[in-house]
Amino acid sequence: MVCETKRSWGAILAPYGFLAPAVIIVFGVLIYPLVYAVYFSLTDKTMLVSAYHFVGLGNYIELMGDSKFWQAFRHSIVFALVTGGLNLFLGFGMALVLNRRFRFRGVFHTVLLLPWVIPPIVTGLIFRWLYNDFYGYLNCLLLGVHLIEKPILFLVDAHYLWPSVIIANVWVEYPFVMLMFMAGLQSIDPDLYRAAKADGAGSMQLFFHVTLPGLQRVFFVNVLLQIIFMFKTFNLVWILTQGGPGGRIELLSTLAFHYAFEGTQTGYGSAVASIIFYVLLILSCIYVVITTRKIKER
Amino acid sequence: MTRLSLQNVSKSLGNALVLKKINLEVHPGELMVIIGPSGCGKSTLLNVIAGLEDTDEGHIFFNEQPVEHLAPKARDVAMVFQNYALYPHKTVFGNLAFGLKMRGFTKPEIQERVAAVARQLNIHQLLLRKPRHLSGGECQRVAMGRALVRRPNIYLLDEPLSNLDALLRSQIRTEIKKLHAVLKTTMIFVTHDQIEAMTLADRIAVMNQGRIVQVGTPDEIYERPKTDFVAAFMGNPAMNLFTGQKDAQGRLHLHGNTLQVNASPGGKDQTIRVGFRPEKVRLGIDTGLRFKGRVTVLEPTGADVFAIIDCGGEDVRCRVPRGCLTVGQQVGVSVQTKDLHIFNAQSGHRVDGVKRP
Amino acid sequence: MTMIKKRYSRLRGAIFYCGLVLITGILSLPALVAISTSFKPYSEIFTTNPTILPQHFTLASYQKLLAIPEFPVYLLNSLIVAAFSAAIAIAVGVLAAYALVFFRFPGRRVIRQALLTTYMFPAITLVFPVFFGASRLNLLDTYTILILTNLSFALPIAIWLLLGFFEKIPVELERAARVDGCNRLQTVFHVILPVMLPSIMAIGVFTFILGWGEYLFALTLTLTDAHRTASPGMHALMGNYRIDYGLLTAAGTVIVFPLVLLFALFQKHIVEGMTSASHHRL
Ligand SMILES: Nc1ncnc2c1ncn2[C@@H]1O[C@H](COP(=O)(O)OP(=O)(O)OP(=O)(O)O)[C@@H](O)[C@H]1O
Ligand SMILES: [Mg+2]
């Protein structure tokens, strides 16, 4: 009898045992630091002095009056919407193109996906070189065809800074969107197309009545994921501009980094970083709620 | 030889109560067929017996030993799955040998047993192939083989023949019957094919919506169905079932007929269901329950013809010898009182004792 | 009639193809320019009318790169960190995904959702506490902390992709193994792993790719060349050899080359993984 109970305990606990390593790691490297970040945001911790005090919401209150913060917040929102939007546009377009059947499709597929695996630092290098003021291809090309008189400082000039950074970001980020959309397109039952064609639908009607409705869920997932990913983005913007001259392209992430590591105000920087987390948390909750509801509807 | 008994076994999956207080006794060495419509919980029942799913309530005994807390390995059952579930990365030999290997058999023992079973099932020439290079019938044999190499307490077969064509199906059915006669191991065979059930079973358990409705020999199930569900479910073509009235004197009123039957004495006026099998319908107006109508459908089924006769809005299905009916013909048919099955319309339970003439 | 239609569709096909080649060309131009720069002599790099392909092909930049003793160390560090974090993510992720797919237990949905949501966490929020934690534990500038921080994204992604693959395994296969006498752990090793091997390797490769080029943690948590991975190493090179784009593009090419190779080899399975992962619910 004792033996039986023991065995059933083992059976009951087994799944938790399998999950334990993952949960411990996630707790150690994600949850715990995150809680600490929120805690730091409530202190006046700095990089240099080890003693620090609890200041409650002091940092947040201070942030409310910090024009740099509000500027970065606006920048982050605009950056997320514009970059995410372009990623979706290009990703969807290329997915439609690649979804057709043609020769060497596999080769095009691979080549187009490749930017996705390039580490951010290398992407940064590639675009710094492309945008280089004297010897960069872009300037030489534009000068060569006499579109411009003197070289453009793509990563400095207020007019070109944002487009230049966004283009670099789109270049590495859209392949992921493309991949997701291709997955979505392939999951549409080909019989639907056959049936619609048999009903006399043209290619436009096929697109609007079969393709788009079939992609509803993928669209939704991609839009939210892009907003989430682009809102928290740091690497490439930092590598290319470090926030730009005068904070022209300072995002919340780069601002947090400036405050916490360069300006040594860890507590204050943590408050900025925590705000990114709060925004993402809300977005993630929306994501979870809506995807699970979508499942139930089926 | 293992005696299996289930006592009040309940199981829910998600929000659905899939098994509802199942009670079942399987005698040692018996071949029990479980039959029921799709989704009634047959596979779940097998999984519970094998230990792949825990029970929520109730007890399972192998030879009077409780096994609810034992893992599948300790219960030592062999199972053939509805979709074969062969290991795709192993050869046929590997598939057959795996269960023995996991139970610590030595190499020569494994070789010997696998070879024997492979010969028996006529798959010895396939031993080095991977499952993806096998036909459906071959996969099926390998799946059977994987169960047969073991000498388990119980064999659990979950619709093992459902993906085969008719010929192969009847061949393998015969083989299983022969194997069971030799092995004499307790066997539970799930199907929703009643021919399979009738031909194979020592006893049949009919399931519906998570309950076992009736357990009995094939003859009992066919001749004396306990409920109108069993009556309608077993038999092909299906039994005719009509709604009628029974009065306090035990007289049956149906379709203009009034018959004396002695169903449930002392009753009052009551709605009932009256059933009779198509092969009990006799051409020509005779004694018993009488119908008149027009032949609307004729389906030849070999020796017999299956006919539907429209009797004033109610279809009577009957099985008659070839060539005695034509479509559109007006006929009268009758069923003897002894061939009627009478069920309570509310509960569906059999109302016993139709008066024999 | 059909002739005209045929010719028309062929024309359309040609236009489609030209457009595709053009777009692909434009989209791969940045990478192409960088690669070609790495093979150009100095005079061709620093000119105001550069060509797309090198006129005189030379390995001078690569020779210069070889002369930098830290560079191979960066690559080795990246290899160590990425390989270990990928291996741990796979090992831990396989167990977790197996439990989430094949066990039924209270809390399954919640744990599943929580694990899947973590991959949306912003790295920038984690980096300050991790920095202070690491310095408290004397883990700054070690492989350990880099491997651990890589797990913060490698593990959620591995689980996300593994779930997509495991949900395609018929439950009967796993059950057959248990009836055949496996306990749960044996089931994983004897059936789940071998059946899913190519997919699992693809996921390993994918997390490896991510770990190899990880930037933010590697930048903040390494202090010396001894533990710098490719990203902070490259960062240092970009500081030290500010405008030597021949050398820098050569370094970039060397850093990316193994990733491209791995990706091309495992592309089919990685894409398949993303495909099934993109469908499955949270
Ligand atoms: N994981 C689950 N969660 C919720 N409900 C489930 C789950 N698995 C099965 N069910 C439900 O349990 C019921 C019984 O399923 P089961 O597979 O046992 O049926 P079955 O009798 O074997 O049917 P079939 O003849 O089609 O194989 C079905 O109604 C099914 O929808
Ligand atoms: Mg079933």
Short mmCIF file of N, CA and C in Angstrom, two decimals, chain C residues 14 89 183 235:
data_model
loop_
_atom_site.label_atom_id
_atom_site.label_comp_id
_atom_site.label_asym_id
_atom_site.label_seq_id
_atom_site.Cartn_x
_atom_site.Cartn_y
_atom_site.Cartn_z
N ALA C 14 8.37 36.23 -67.61
CA ALA C 14 9.67 36.87 -67.77
C ALA C 14 9.75 38.15 -66.95
N ALA C 89 20.22 24.57 -24.06
CA ALA C 89 18.84 24.93 -24.43
C ALA C 89 18.12 23.73 -25.01
N ASN C 183 10.09 3.83 -19.46
CA ASN C 183 9.56 4.88 -18.60
C ASN C 183 9.65 6.18 -19.39
N HIS C 235 33.26 44.72 -32.24
CA HIS C 235 33.06 46.07 -31.73
C HIS C 235 34.41 46.72 -31.42
#
